[in-house]
Every structure is written in structure tokens, then in C-alpha cells.
Amino acid sequence: MTKARFTHIGGPTVLIEFGGWRLLTDPTFDPPGRTYSFGWGTSSRKLTGPAVAAADLPAVDAVLLSHVHHGDNLDDAGRALLPAAGAIVTTSSGARALPYPARGLRAGQTTRLEAPGRPPIDITATPCRHGPPLSGPIVGEVIGFALTWPGQEHGPLWITGDTVYHRALRRAAAEIRPGTVLLHLGGVGFPLTGPLRYTMTARQAVRLCAAITPHTVLPVHYEGWQHFRQSREGVERDLRRAPKQLSSRFHWLPRGSAEPVEL
């Protein structure tokens, strides 16, 4: 059995520690107050700063970067951390855009992390659709990550990335059969685009998780920004309508402190 520690720093940013590895997801460490443009007339203001300062992080072996072009997944302070990371795994287009060496993946492709005395980690990119149908050329390339290594009891660790519920995501989840899901929620929306959503709502998440029944679901990326349309309270309200055997699998990570999770 693998025991890991998850430290939710804020938004999509989580430090994952296990087996001697330290992995960091979507680094965002800027202070609150700034408004970030997301293109095509959309923007959002950051409301909450990181629960752990970038200067207080331990050495990071790899950054798992779902996409490079939105400030709520990679900001200026997060970019400053990238050169010191042992490896950067991101989208193929993101790897070309970064000024540092990075491993670029498309959905379905796999890379491996290896180090002496540590379990090898296979990282497979999973499909994301960061918005409504046909929005890909506008919102850009985004991926999630399925992580497998020896000793997992409940199945792979899946980091969904910023995505709505869609057919390719459902198929990938069924193939992965994840044991633990780091689930990007928030139901992102903008005044300019009305009811359209750009990340999963709780209802979509329940639909997804009901099909794959993971052992543990860890919601992230639902707070700290103006463009989120569903807060923790909204997620919990929808979870109360879900079957108890499913809703009981959702666990909220405390901000800023390491939480042990069995994988």
C-alpha cells in the first residue's frame, strides 16, 4: 500500500509526496488582487493567495502542468519555480511554448519518472475539454494526468485537469479505473459567455464518479478566483443529493497542511 501526503496550496496547486517523490500540480503562487486575462474578452480576479509560500516549498522532483496559458493554473510566481523542478510534464504545445526543457504529451501518451531508490512513475496524459463543444481552438490544449507505480492498492492516481464532463473523459476514466481522483471543479463561467461552463460542476463530477467508483475523491480548483460559479458549499449541496456510498468518497483537503491519503 502507498501512503501519500497531499498539501492543498490553493486553486489547482497541490504538493503530492510519496515514496521519496515530491510532485507539484499547476503551480500558482501569486498574491491575490490581480486580474488575469484568459483571452477572447474573458478575465478573472484572484481573490485568495497561496496557503504555502513558494519560498517555503521543499525541492520539487516534477511539476505536472495541465496547461501553460491560463493564469489560474500557471502564474508568474509559478513560472519562476519551473527551472528548479527536476522535470516538467505538460501539453505538447505547452512544452514548445515554455523557455525551459519540458516533456510534452498529448492525450494517451505516457512518460516515466525514474530515480534511484524510488518507485518508477508512469504518467499518462488524459483528455480534457476546457469548455463547451468545439471550444478547443479558443481555450487551448489541456491535459490531465494518470499516475501509476508499483504498490498502489486502490488503483492509479488521476489528476483530471481543467475539463468539463465529456465522452472522451468518460472513456479515459473507465480505462484508468483510478483509485484516487484529484478533481478540478468550480463550474467556471464568465459574464461574456453566459451559462456556458469551462470546468466541471458537482453534478457532472457525480455522474463521472458514479461510473468509476474511485476509492477517494479530492476536490480542488473550486475557490480563490472570481470566475468560479460553484463554491465548496454548492458542491456539498449537490453531493447531499448523491447516493451516500458515492458522496462519502469525497474528502476536502485542508489548505496549507499535509493530509495523508492511502493510494
PDB file of C-alpha atoms in Angstrom:
ATOM      1  CA  MET A   1       0.000   0.000   0.000  1.00  0.00           C
ATOM      2  CA  THR A   2       1.239   3.506  -0.827  1.00  0.00           C
ATOM      3  CA  LYS A   3       0.613   6.280   1.649  1.00  0.00           C
ATOM      4  CA  ALA A   4       0.913   9.790   0.284  1.00  0.00           C
ATOM      5  CA  ARG A   5       0.654  13.278   1.668  1.00  0.00           C
ATOM      6  CA  PHE A   6      -1.392  15.881  -0.202  1.00  0.00           C
ATOM      7  CA  THR A   7      -0.918  19.573   0.643  1.00  0.00           C
ATOM      8  CA  HIS A   8      -3.522  21.804  -0.997  1.00  0.00           C
ATOM      9  CA  ILE A   9      -1.797  25.133  -1.568  1.00  0.00           C
ATOM     10  CA  GLY A  10      -4.714  26.766  -3.357  1.00  0.00           C
ATOM     11  CA  GLY A  11      -6.683  26.527  -6.590  1.00  0.00           C
ATOM     12  CA  PRO A  12      -5.250  23.614  -8.606  1.00  0.00           C
ATOM     13  CA  THR A  13      -1.902  23.682  -6.788  1.00  0.00           C
ATOM     14  CA  VAL A  14      -1.192  20.581  -4.705  1.00  0.00           C
ATOM     15  CA  LEU A  15       2.080  19.161  -3.378  1.00  0.00           C
ATOM     16  CA  ILE A  16       1.978  15.346  -3.543  1.00  0.00           C
ATOM     17  CA  GLU A  17       4.608  13.409  -1.576  1.00  0.00           C
ATOM     18  CA  PHE A  18       5.131   9.635  -1.588  1.00  0.00           C
ATOM     19  CA  GLY A  19       7.920   7.097  -1.948  1.00  0.00           C
ATOM     20  CA  GLY A  20      10.583   9.797  -1.858  1.00  0.00           C
ATOM     21  CA  TRP A  21       8.904  11.777  -4.667  1.00  0.00           C
ATOM     22  CA  ARG A  22       7.627  15.350  -4.474  1.00  0.00           C
ATOM     23  CA  LEU A  23       5.255  16.315  -7.280  1.00  0.00           C
ATOM     24  CA  LEU A  24       3.631  19.722  -7.699  1.00  0.00           C
ATOM     25  CA  THR A  25       0.496  20.328  -9.764  1.00  0.00           C
ATOM     26  CA  ASP A  26      -0.275  23.550 -11.670  1.00  0.00           C
ATOM     27  CA  PRO A  27       1.877  25.994  -9.643  1.00  0.00           C
ATOM     28  CA  THR A  28       0.087  29.234  -8.696  1.00  0.00           C
ATOM     29  CA  PHE A  29       1.797  31.370  -6.049  1.00  0.00           C
ATOM     30  CA  ASP A  30       0.976  34.984  -6.951  1.00  0.00           C
ATOM     31  CA  PRO A  31      -0.632  37.133  -4.223  1.00  0.00           C
ATOM     32  CA  PRO A  32      -4.351  37.981  -4.536  1.00  0.00           C
ATOM     33  CA  GLY A  33      -5.760  41.111  -6.113  1.00  0.00           C
ATOM     34  CA  ARG A  34      -4.631  40.907  -9.720  1.00  0.00           C
ATOM     35  CA  THR A  35      -6.975  40.414 -12.690  1.00  0.00           C
ATOM     36  CA  TYR A  36      -5.792  37.927 -15.315  1.00  0.00           C
ATOM     37  CA  SER A  37      -6.900  37.832 -18.931  1.00  0.00           C
ATOM     38  CA  PHE A  38      -7.934  34.444 -20.313  1.00  0.00           C
ATOM     39  CA  GLY A  39      -8.391  35.685 -23.866  1.00  0.00           C
ATOM     40  CA  TRP A  40     -11.417  36.391 -26.073  1.00  0.00           C
ATOM     41  CA  GLY A  41     -12.652  39.079 -23.664  1.00  0.00           C
ATOM     42  CA  THR A  42     -12.699  36.866 -20.563  1.00  0.00           C
ATOM     43  CA  SER A  43     -10.828  37.553 -17.333  1.00  0.00           C
ATOM     44  CA  SER A  44     -10.878  36.788 -13.626  1.00  0.00           C
ATOM     45  CA  ARG A  45      -9.559  38.334 -10.414  1.00  0.00           C
ATOM     46  CA  LYS A  46      -7.546  36.271  -7.948  1.00  0.00           C
ATOM     47  CA  LEU A  47      -9.198  36.514  -4.526  1.00  0.00           C
ATOM     48  CA  THR A  48      -7.035  34.319  -2.296  1.00  0.00           C
ATOM     49  CA  GLY A  49      -3.295  33.857  -2.033  1.00  0.00           C
ATOM     50  CA  PRO A  50      -1.420  30.555  -1.628  1.00  0.00           C
ATOM     51  CA  ALA A  51      -1.578  28.770   1.716  1.00  0.00           C
ATOM     52  CA  VAL A  52       2.137  27.932   1.367  1.00  0.00           C
ATOM     53  CA  ALA A  53       4.632  30.469   0.046  1.00  0.00           C
ATOM     54  CA  ALA A  54       6.777  29.432  -2.895  1.00  0.00           C
ATOM     55  CA  ALA A  55       9.879  30.082  -0.783  1.00  0.00           C
ATOM     56  CA  ASP A  56       8.682  27.528   1.772  1.00  0.00           C
ATOM     57  CA  LEU A  57       8.331  24.642  -0.688  1.00  0.00           C
ATOM     58  CA  PRO A  58      10.734  21.706  -0.493  1.00  0.00           C
ATOM     59  CA  ALA A  59      12.687  20.735  -3.594  1.00  0.00           C
ATOM     60  CA  VAL A  60      10.235  19.543  -6.270  1.00  0.00           C
ATOM     61  CA  ASP A  61      11.037  16.498  -8.428  1.00  0.00           C
ATOM     62  CA  ALA A  62       8.399  17.174 -11.091  1.00  0.00           C
ATOM     63  CA  VAL A  63       5.745  19.721 -11.999  1.00  0.00           C
ATOM     64  CA  LEU A  64       2.574  18.366 -13.595  1.00  0.00           C
ATOM     65  CA  LEU A  65       1.260  21.292 -15.591  1.00  0.00           C
ATOM     66  CA  SER A  66      -2.149  20.775 -17.193  1.00  0.00           C
ATOM     67  CA  HIS A  67      -1.756  23.867 -19.369  1.00  0.00           C
ATOM     68  CA  VAL A  68       0.501  26.889 -19.562  1.00  0.00           C
ATOM     69  CA  HIS A  69      -1.758  29.628 -20.932  1.00  0.00           C
ATOM     70  CA  HIS A  70      -4.142  30.451 -18.048  1.00  0.00           C
ATOM     71  CA  GLY A  71      -3.024  32.406 -15.003  1.00  0.00           C
ATOM     72  CA  ASP A  72      -5.121  30.356 -12.595  1.00  0.00           C
ATOM     73  CA  ASN A  73      -3.039  27.270 -13.499  1.00  0.00           C
ATOM     74  CA  LEU A  74       0.362  28.876 -14.044  1.00  0.00           C
ATOM     75  CA  ASP A  75       1.087  32.385 -12.820  1.00  0.00           C
ATOM     76  CA  ASP A  76       4.248  34.477 -12.659  1.00  0.00           C
ATOM     77  CA  ALA A  77       5.458  33.110  -9.326  1.00  0.00           C
ATOM     78  CA  GLY A  78       4.648  29.586 -10.509  1.00  0.00           C
ATOM     79  CA  ARG A  79       6.699  30.097 -13.669  1.00  0.00           C
ATOM     80  CA  ALA A  80       9.638  31.216 -11.561  1.00  0.00           C
ATOM     81  CA  LEU A  81       9.644  27.769  -9.897  1.00  0.00           C
ATOM     82  CA  LEU A  82       9.881  25.788 -13.127  1.00  0.00           C
ATOM     83  CA  PRO A  83      13.645  25.995 -13.770  1.00  0.00           C
ATOM     84  CA  ALA A  84      14.385  24.336 -10.413  1.00  0.00           C
ATOM     85  CA  ALA A  85      11.978  21.421 -10.942  1.00  0.00           C
ATOM     86  CA  GLY A  86      13.532  18.081 -11.798  1.00  0.00           C
ATOM     87  CA  ALA A  87      11.061  17.600 -14.640  1.00  0.00           C
ATOM     88  CA  ILE A  88       8.123  19.437 -16.204  1.00  0.00           C
ATOM     89  CA  VAL A  89       5.314  17.418 -17.776  1.00  0.00           C
ATOM     90  CA  THR A  90       2.728  19.356 -19.748  1.00  0.00           C
ATOM     91  CA  THR A  91       0.901  19.555 -23.066  1.00  0.00           C
ATOM     92  CA  SER A  92       2.813  19.220 -26.321  1.00  0.00           C
ATOM     93  CA  SER A  93       2.041  22.837 -27.238  1.00  0.00           C
ATOM     94  CA  GLY A  94       2.915  23.972 -23.716  1.00  0.00           C
ATOM     95  CA  ALA A  95       6.284  22.250 -23.861  1.00  0.00           C
ATOM     96  CA  ARG A  96       7.073  24.150 -27.053  1.00  0.00           C
ATOM     97  CA  ALA A  97       5.966  27.448 -25.519  1.00  0.00           C
ATOM     98  CA  LEU A  98       7.974  27.198 -22.287  1.00  0.00           C
ATOM     99  CA  PRO A  99      11.529  28.538 -22.276  1.00  0.00           C
ATOM    100  CA  TYR A 100      12.654  25.536 -20.215  1.00  0.00           C
ATOM    101  CA  PRO A 101      13.025  21.849 -21.156  1.00  0.00           C
ATOM    102  CA  ALA A 102       9.682  20.076 -20.683  1.00  0.00           C
ATOM    103  CA  ARG A 103       8.097  16.782 -21.631  1.00  0.00           C
ATOM    104  CA  GLY A 104       5.145  17.454 -23.908  1.00  0.00           C
ATOM    105  CA  LEU A 105       2.307  14.941 -24.037  1.00  0.00           C
ATOM    106  CA  ARG A 106      -0.910  14.542 -25.972  1.00  0.00           C
ATOM    107  CA  ALA A 107      -3.823  12.588 -24.528  1.00  0.00           C
ATOM    108  CA  GLY A 108      -2.929   8.893 -24.420  1.00  0.00           C
ATOM    109  CA  GLN A 109       0.838   9.403 -24.412  1.00  0.00           C
ATOM    110  CA  THR A 110       2.987   8.278 -21.469  1.00  0.00           C
ATOM    111  CA  THR A 111       6.278   9.316 -19.923  1.00  0.00           C
ATOM    112  CA  ARG A 112       8.146   7.812 -16.969  1.00  0.00           C
ATOM    113  CA  LEU A 113       9.816   9.371 -13.938  1.00  0.00           C
ATOM    114  CA  GLU A 114      12.700   7.354 -12.523  1.00  0.00           C
ATOM    115  CA  ALA A 115      15.181   7.914  -9.711  1.00  0.00           C
ATOM    116  CA  PRO A 116      17.383   5.598  -7.615  1.00  0.00           C
ATOM    117  CA  GLY A 117      15.620   4.189  -4.574  1.00  0.00           C
ATOM    118  CA  ARG A 118      12.174   5.393  -5.647  1.00  0.00           C
ATOM    119  CA  PRO A 119       9.305   3.649  -7.415  1.00  0.00           C
ATOM    120  CA  PRO A 120       9.112   4.478 -11.147  1.00  0.00           C
ATOM    121  CA  ILE A 121       6.057   6.554 -12.029  1.00  0.00           C
ATOM    122  CA  ASP A 122       4.292   6.198 -15.373  1.00  0.00           C
ATOM    123  CA  ILE A 123       2.425   9.397 -16.250  1.00  0.00           C
ATOM    124  CA  THR A 124      -0.231   9.133 -18.960  1.00  0.00           C
ATOM    125  CA  ALA A 125      -1.917  12.242 -20.334  1.00  0.00           C
ATOM    126  CA  THR A 126      -5.722  12.155 -20.208  1.00  0.00           C
ATOM    127  CA  PRO A 127      -8.119  14.146 -22.394  1.00  0.00           C
ATOM    128  CA  CYS A 128      -9.580  17.453 -21.253  1.00  0.00           C
ATOM    129  CA  ARG A 129     -12.143  19.716 -22.867  1.00  0.00           C
ATOM    130  CA  HIS A 130     -11.832  23.046 -21.118  1.00  0.00           C
ATOM    131  CA  GLY A 131     -15.210  24.319 -22.243  1.00  0.00           C
ATOM    132  CA  PRO A 132     -18.289  23.579 -24.373  1.00  0.00           C
ATOM    133  CA  PRO A 133     -18.193  21.536 -27.603  1.00  0.00           C
ATOM    134  CA  LEU A 134     -15.944  22.951 -30.346  1.00  0.00           C
ATOM    135  CA  SER A 135     -14.235  25.338 -27.893  1.00  0.00           C
ATOM    136  CA  GLY A 136     -10.821  23.670 -28.225  1.00  0.00           C
ATOM    137  CA  PRO A 137      -9.276  26.192 -30.645  1.00  0.00           C
ATOM    138  CA  ILE A 138     -10.373  29.010 -28.311  1.00  0.00           C
ATOM    139  CA  VAL A 139      -9.495  27.598 -24.884  1.00  0.00           C
ATOM    140  CA  GLY A 140      -6.328  25.818 -25.999  1.00  0.00           C
ATOM    141  CA  GLU A 141      -4.753  22.441 -25.262  1.00  0.00           C
ATOM    142  CA  VAL A 142      -5.251  20.998 -21.771  1.00  0.00           C
ATOM    143  CA  ILE A 143      -4.482  17.552 -20.323  1.00  0.00           C
ATOM    144  CA  GLY A 144      -4.924  15.623 -17.109  1.00  0.00           C
ATOM    145  CA  PHE A 145      -2.563  13.021 -15.674  1.00  0.00           C
ATOM    146  CA  ALA A 146      -2.982   9.371 -14.659  1.00  0.00           C
ATOM    147  CA  LEU A 147      -0.117   8.206 -12.430  1.00  0.00           C
ATOM    148  CA  THR A 148       0.721   4.553 -11.841  1.00  0.00           C
ATOM    149  CA  TRP A 149       3.562   2.976  -9.866  1.00  0.00           C
ATOM    150  CA  PRO A 150       4.216  -0.314  -8.041  1.00  0.00           C
ATOM    151  CA  GLY A 151       2.397  -0.810  -4.764  1.00  0.00           C
ATOM    152  CA  GLN A 152      -0.838   1.055  -5.466  1.00  0.00           C
ATOM    153  CA  GLU A 153      -3.657  -0.767  -3.693  1.00  0.00           C
ATOM    154  CA  HIS A 154      -6.705   1.120  -4.946  1.00  0.00           C
ATOM    155  CA  GLY A 155      -5.597   1.969  -8.484  1.00  0.00           C
ATOM    156  CA  PRO A 156      -3.939   4.879 -10.281  1.00  0.00           C
ATOM    157  CA  LEU A 157      -3.921   8.464  -9.087  1.00  0.00           C
ATOM    158  CA  TRP A 158      -5.804  10.638 -11.582  1.00  0.00           C
ATOM    159  CA  ILE A 159      -5.477  14.412 -11.785  1.00  0.00           C
ATOM    160  CA  THR A 160      -8.349  15.454 -14.042  1.00  0.00           C
ATOM    161  CA  GLY A 161      -7.072  18.880 -15.088  1.00  0.00           C
ATOM    162  CA  ASP A 162      -9.464  21.646 -16.114  1.00  0.00           C
ATOM    163  CA  THR A 163     -12.249  19.952 -18.031  1.00  0.00           C
ATOM    164  CA  VAL A 164     -15.977  19.568 -18.336  1.00  0.00           C
ATOM    165  CA  TYR A 165     -17.630  16.169 -18.456  1.00  0.00           C
ATOM    166  CA  HIS A 166     -17.491  14.735 -21.968  1.00  0.00           C
ATOM    167  CA  ARG A 167     -17.363  11.426 -23.799  1.00  0.00           C
ATOM    168  CA  ALA A 168     -13.576  11.126 -24.171  1.00  0.00           C
ATOM    169  CA  LEU A 169     -13.128  11.899 -20.474  1.00  0.00           C
ATOM    170  CA  ARG A 170     -15.630   9.210 -19.527  1.00  0.00           C
ATOM    171  CA  ARG A 171     -13.891   6.643 -21.739  1.00  0.00           C
ATOM    172  CA  ALA A 172     -10.468   7.508 -20.330  1.00  0.00           C
ATOM    173  CA  ALA A 173     -11.742   7.244 -16.758  1.00  0.00           C
ATOM    174  CA  ALA A 174     -13.234   3.825 -17.472  1.00  0.00           C
ATOM    175  CA  GLU A 175      -9.889   2.637 -18.853  1.00  0.00           C
ATOM    176  CA  ILE A 176      -7.857   4.069 -15.979  1.00  0.00           C
ATOM    177  CA  ARG A 177     -10.143   2.902 -13.159  1.00  0.00           C
ATOM    178  CA  PRO A 178      -8.499   5.384 -10.775  1.00  0.00           C
ATOM    179  CA  GLY A 179      -8.350   4.738  -7.075  1.00  0.00           C
ATOM    180  CA  THR A 180      -7.812   8.387  -6.135  1.00  0.00           C
ATOM    181  CA  VAL A 181      -9.037  11.383  -8.125  1.00  0.00           C
ATOM    182  CA  LEU A 182      -7.736  14.921  -7.724  1.00  0.00           C
ATOM    183  CA  LEU A 183     -10.840  16.515  -9.188  1.00  0.00           C
ATOM    184  CA  HIS A 184     -10.906  20.011 -10.699  1.00  0.00           C
ATOM    185  CA  LEU A 185     -14.333  21.524 -10.039  1.00  0.00           C
ATOM    186  CA  GLY A 186     -15.746  25.054  -9.734  1.00  0.00           C
ATOM    187  CA  GLY A 187     -18.064  25.247 -12.751  1.00  0.00           C
ATOM    188  CA  VAL A 188     -16.035  28.112 -14.254  1.00  0.00           C
ATOM    189  CA  GLY A 189     -18.095  30.680 -16.140  1.00  0.00           C
ATOM    190  CA  PHE A 190     -17.822  34.261 -17.395  1.00  0.00           C
ATOM    191  CA  PRO A 191     -20.388  37.069 -17.847  1.00  0.00           C
ATOM    192  CA  LEU A 192     -19.480  37.223 -21.538  1.00  0.00           C
ATOM    193  CA  THR A 193     -20.332  33.549 -22.137  1.00  0.00           C
ATOM    194  CA  GLY A 194     -23.478  33.301 -20.012  1.00  0.00           C
ATOM    195  CA  PRO A 195     -24.449  29.789 -18.872  1.00  0.00           C
ATOM    196  CA  LEU A 196     -21.543  28.019 -20.579  1.00  0.00           C
ATOM    197  CA  ARG A 197     -19.184  26.214 -18.202  1.00  0.00           C
ATOM    198  CA  TYR A 198     -15.456  25.619 -18.587  1.00  0.00           C
ATOM    199  CA  THR A 199     -14.778  23.203 -15.710  1.00  0.00           C
ATOM    200  CA  MET A 200     -16.852  20.507 -14.062  1.00  0.00           C
ATOM    201  CA  THR A 201     -19.762  21.163 -11.752  1.00  0.00           C
ATOM    202  CA  ALA A 202     -20.539  18.857  -8.849  1.00  0.00           C
ATOM    203  CA  ARG A 203     -23.384  17.263 -10.799  1.00  0.00           C
ATOM    204  CA  GLN A 204     -21.012  16.405 -13.634  1.00  0.00           C
ATOM    205  CA  ALA A 205     -18.485  15.078 -11.117  1.00  0.00           C
ATOM    206  CA  VAL A 206     -21.089  12.833  -9.502  1.00  0.00           C
ATOM    207  CA  ARG A 207     -22.006  11.479 -12.918  1.00  0.00           C
ATOM    208  CA  LEU A 208     -18.363  10.766 -13.708  1.00  0.00           C
ATOM    209  CA  CYS A 209     -17.506   9.199 -10.352  1.00  0.00           C
ATOM    210  CA  ALA A 210     -20.656   7.080 -10.281  1.00  0.00           C
ATOM    211  CA  ALA A 211     -19.353   5.288 -13.374  1.00  0.00           C
ATOM    212  CA  ILE A 212     -15.880   4.541 -11.988  1.00  0.00           C
ATOM    213  CA  THR A 213     -16.426   4.444  -8.172  1.00  0.00           C
ATOM    214  CA  PRO A 214     -12.963   5.621  -7.082  1.00  0.00           C
ATOM    215  CA  HIS A 215     -11.843   4.930  -3.531  1.00  0.00           C
ATOM    216  CA  THR A 216     -11.164   8.628  -2.772  1.00  0.00           C
ATOM    217  CA  VAL A 217     -12.109  11.900  -4.477  1.00  0.00           C
ATOM    218  CA  LEU A 218     -10.222  15.071  -3.540  1.00  0.00           C
ATOM    219  CA  PRO A 219     -11.873  18.245  -4.917  1.00  0.00           C
ATOM    220  CA  VAL A 220      -9.592  21.146  -5.867  1.00  0.00           C
ATOM    221  CA  HIS A 221      -9.714  24.282  -8.029  1.00  0.00           C
ATOM    222  CA  TYR A 222     -13.107  25.493  -6.822  1.00  0.00           C
ATOM    223  CA  GLU A 223     -12.068  28.532  -4.736  1.00  0.00           C
ATOM    224  CA  GLY A 224      -9.931  31.649  -4.684  1.00  0.00           C
ATOM    225  CA  TRP A 225     -10.987  33.131  -8.045  1.00  0.00           C
ATOM    226  CA  GLN A 226     -13.807  35.324  -9.292  1.00  0.00           C
ATOM    227  CA  HIS A 227     -14.680  33.058 -12.225  1.00  0.00           C
ATOM    228  CA  PHE A 228     -15.763  30.053 -10.155  1.00  0.00           C
ATOM    229  CA  ARG A 229     -19.519  29.599 -10.223  1.00  0.00           C
ATOM    230  CA  GLN A 230     -19.766  26.762  -7.676  1.00  0.00           C
ATOM    231  CA  SER A 231     -18.057  27.045  -4.302  1.00  0.00           C
ATOM    232  CA  ARG A 232     -17.490  24.283  -1.758  1.00  0.00           C
ATOM    233  CA  GLU A 233     -20.929  24.998  -0.317  1.00  0.00           C
ATOM    234  CA  GLY A 234     -22.528  24.500  -3.726  1.00  0.00           C
ATOM    235  CA  VAL A 235     -20.605  21.286  -4.294  1.00  0.00           C
ATOM    236  CA  GLU A 236     -21.636  19.948  -0.896  1.00  0.00           C
ATOM    237  CA  ARG A 237     -25.265  20.823  -1.585  1.00  0.00           C
ATOM    238  CA  ASP A 238     -25.230  18.750  -4.763  1.00  0.00           C
ATOM    239  CA  LEU A 239     -23.350  15.927  -3.042  1.00  0.00           C
ATOM    240  CA  ARG A 240     -26.155  15.643  -0.484  1.00  0.00           C
ATOM    241  CA  ARG A 241     -28.413  14.585  -3.358  1.00  0.00           C
ATOM    242  CA  ALA A 242     -25.979  11.875  -4.482  1.00  0.00           C
ATOM    243  CA  PRO A 243     -26.063   8.300  -3.137  1.00  0.00           C
ATOM    244  CA  LYS A 244     -24.312   8.090   0.224  1.00  0.00           C
ATOM    245  CA  GLN A 245     -21.896   5.404  -0.977  1.00  0.00           C
ATOM    246  CA  LEU A 246     -20.646   7.895  -3.579  1.00  0.00           C
ATOM    247  CA  SER A 247     -20.715  11.167  -1.640  1.00  0.00           C
ATOM    248  CA  SER A 248     -18.800   9.561   1.238  1.00  0.00           C
ATOM    249  CA  ARG A 249     -15.813   9.134  -1.091  1.00  0.00           C
ATOM    250  CA  PHE A 250     -15.368  12.920  -1.386  1.00  0.00           C
ATOM    251  CA  HIS A 251     -12.835  14.367   1.052  1.00  0.00           C
ATOM    252  CA  TRP A 252     -11.855  18.022   1.380  1.00  0.00           C
ATOM    253  CA  LEU A 253      -8.154  18.746   1.715  1.00  0.00           C
ATOM    254  CA  PRO A 254      -7.265  21.364   4.336  1.00  0.00           C
ATOM    255  CA  ARG A 255      -5.418  24.312   2.856  1.00  0.00           C
ATOM    256  CA  GLY A 256      -1.764  24.502   3.723  1.00  0.00           C
ATOM    257  CA  SER A 257      -1.293  21.321   5.752  1.00  0.00           C
ATOM    258  CA  ALA A 258      -0.327  17.843   4.604  1.00  0.00           C
ATOM    259  CA  GLU A 259      -3.176  15.324   4.569  1.00  0.00           C
ATOM    260  CA  PRO A 260      -2.364  11.594   4.498  1.00  0.00           C
ATOM    261  CA  VAL A 261      -4.171   9.574   1.820  1.00  0.00           C
ATOM    262  CA  GLU A 262      -3.953   5.822   1.088  1.00  0.00           C
ATOM    263  CA  LEU A 263      -3.418   5.136  -2.603  1.00  0.00           C
TER     264      LEU A 263
END
